[in-house]
C-alpha cells in the first residue's frame, strides 16, 4: 500500500506541475506562444516591422569620454522604411572570438523600432592595458548570415576576456547605464 500511495502522490505532483506550466504559457517576459522564430529577422517580422540590416543603415563606433574603457556602437537607419533591432549587436574585435558577454546592468529590450534617420545604441566594455585591438566587426542583428561592418577603433583601444556589450537602446544614455 505505501508504494501505491507514493505513486499516487507522484502522479498528482506531475499533473500539478503540468497544469502550472500550461497555465503560465504566455505569461512573463520569457514565455512565447507558438514556435520560437528561428532568427531575429523572423522575430521582427512577427511584430510587423522588418529587421534592420547593415545594408539599410550606417554603423559607427566611438570612444565614450565620460565612461572609461567603453565604446558606443551606433546604428542609424538610412533606409526609407521603419526597421527594428533586437537583442544586442554581434561583435568581434580584430580576428578574435565573438563578444558574447552581456554588459552587467544592461536593460534588455524586446526591440527598438527606428524610423528613417533614427539611431539605436549599444555600449561595449573594453579593458585597460590588455591586448590592443584595431578594428571591430559588427553585425546589427544576431543572425548567422548577417554581413558584418568593419569599423576602425579609436587609438589605444584594448580588450581582454571581460569584453561585454549591452542590448540595443533607443538613447545613448540608456545603453551606457551601469
XYZ file of C-alpha atoms in Angstrom:
178
model
C 0.000 0.000 0.000
C 2.788 2.531 0.742
C 4.097 2.170 -2.825
C 0.593 2.834 -4.221
C 0.287 5.970 -2.076
C 3.737 7.100 -3.186
C 2.806 6.517 -6.841
C -0.464 8.470 -6.413
C 1.387 11.358 -4.754
C 3.962 11.389 -7.558
C 1.232 11.319 -10.230
C -0.633 14.179 -8.521
C 2.582 16.203 -8.337
C 3.291 15.588 -12.041
C -0.240 16.662 -13.027
C 0.017 19.790 -10.862
C 3.359 20.713 -12.456
C 1.951 20.168 -15.954
C -1.098 22.313 -15.190
C 1.048 25.085 -13.691
C 3.306 25.076 -16.745
C 0.328 25.206 -19.103
C -1.337 27.987 -17.099
C 1.826 30.106 -17.272
C 2.176 29.873 -21.059
C 2.267 33.402 -22.439
C 2.898 34.983 -19.026
C 6.124 36.732 -18.050
C 8.909 38.130 -20.181
C 10.451 34.929 -21.478
C 7.409 32.907 -22.496
C 6.328 32.617 -26.121
C 3.176 31.313 -27.687
C 3.740 29.012 -30.613
C 7.102 28.056 -32.047
C 10.018 30.397 -31.464
C 11.302 32.229 -34.532
C 14.490 30.742 -35.980
C 16.169 34.136 -36.477
C 15.927 37.672 -35.173
C 14.712 38.740 -38.629
C 11.789 36.348 -38.321
C 11.101 37.718 -34.836
C 10.993 41.245 -36.269
C 8.531 40.221 -38.976
C 6.306 38.696 -36.289
C 5.895 42.199 -34.860
C 5.153 43.645 -38.303
C 8.396 45.616 -38.602
C 11.227 44.235 -40.742
C 14.599 43.748 -39.111
C 17.257 46.374 -39.726
C 20.294 45.282 -41.680
C 23.695 46.873 -42.178
C 22.723 47.382 -45.841
C 19.836 49.659 -44.775
C 21.854 51.655 -42.299
C 25.139 53.039 -41.126
C 27.099 51.584 -38.211
C 29.674 53.659 -36.324
C 31.768 53.190 -33.198
C 33.384 55.771 -30.964
C 35.018 56.207 -27.574
C 32.930 57.413 -24.648
C 34.565 60.352 -22.896
C 32.640 60.175 -19.631
C 32.970 56.401 -19.162
C 36.486 54.940 -19.230
C 37.083 51.801 -21.284
C 33.752 51.925 -23.100
C 32.790 52.310 -26.729
C 29.417 53.281 -28.153
C 28.167 51.454 -31.253
C 25.537 53.428 -33.161
C 23.252 52.066 -35.872
C 21.395 54.698 -37.910
C 18.515 53.694 -40.176
C 19.410 55.279 -43.534
C 16.652 53.453 -45.377
C 13.251 54.792 -46.362
C 11.166 52.497 -44.109
C 10.909 51.668 -40.409
C 13.024 48.777 -39.183
C 13.746 47.153 -35.825
C 16.862 45.987 -33.981
C 16.577 43.189 -31.438
C 18.752 41.997 -28.598
C 22.318 43.182 -28.930
C 24.763 43.514 -31.813
C 27.138 40.693 -32.656
C 30.719 41.889 -32.135
C 34.242 40.610 -32.754
C 37.478 42.517 -32.118
C 40.115 42.056 -34.851
C 40.178 38.332 -35.656
C 39.337 37.274 -32.095
C 36.420 35.425 -30.599
C 32.925 36.940 -30.648
C 31.917 39.082 -27.663
C 29.172 37.027 -26.028
C 29.009 38.562 -22.547
C 26.181 40.931 -21.773
C 27.187 44.170 -20.102
C 26.148 43.975 -16.424
C 23.188 46.244 -15.760
C 22.151 46.280 -19.425
C 18.416 46.670 -19.705
C 17.359 44.292 -22.459
C 14.565 45.420 -24.735
C 12.415 43.275 -26.965
C 13.065 45.621 -29.879
C 13.971 49.170 -30.778
C 11.978 50.375 -33.782
C 13.690 53.023 -35.892
C 12.088 55.429 -38.323
C 14.310 56.608 -41.183
C 17.093 58.759 -39.723
C 16.738 57.426 -36.156
C 19.520 55.578 -34.317
C 19.918 52.743 -31.811
C 22.875 52.455 -29.428
C 24.839 49.679 -27.722
C 27.640 50.126 -25.183
C 30.775 47.971 -25.314
C 33.100 47.471 -22.328
C 36.768 47.157 -23.225
C 39.785 46.833 -20.884
C 42.798 48.929 -19.957
C 46.263 47.568 -20.644
C 45.042 44.371 -22.248
C 45.532 43.189 -25.842
C 45.492 46.141 -28.270
C 42.842 45.919 -30.989
C 42.435 47.914 -34.189
C 39.007 47.173 -35.631
C 35.573 45.911 -34.633
C 33.380 43.629 -36.731
C 29.709 44.470 -36.053
C 26.581 42.640 -37.182
C 23.457 44.630 -36.374
C 21.407 41.510 -35.565
C 22.250 38.088 -34.110
C 21.609 36.393 -37.445
C 24.062 33.803 -38.701
C 24.223 35.139 -42.264
C 24.289 38.865 -41.384
C 27.126 40.674 -43.146
C 29.292 42.461 -40.551
C 30.589 46.013 -40.840
C 34.317 46.511 -40.224
C 34.917 49.624 -38.131
C 38.230 51.225 -37.172
C 38.623 51.595 -33.408
C 39.892 54.665 -31.569
C 43.657 54.647 -30.990
C 44.630 52.847 -27.775
C 41.601 50.524 -27.573
C 42.396 47.234 -25.859
C 40.347 44.226 -24.752
C 40.582 41.106 -22.679
C 38.223 38.226 -21.931
C 35.888 40.504 -19.964
C 34.659 42.445 -23.033
C 30.867 42.809 -22.954
C 28.089 44.510 -24.918
C 24.727 45.984 -23.945
C 21.451 45.413 -25.701
C 20.312 47.947 -28.288
C 18.730 51.025 -26.729
C 16.847 53.999 -28.155
C 19.089 56.527 -26.339
C 22.874 56.543 -25.793
C 22.458 57.235 -22.066
C 20.319 54.110 -21.652
C 22.987 51.970 -23.349
C 25.707 53.370 -21.072
C 23.819 52.893 -17.793
C 25.823 50.728 -15.355
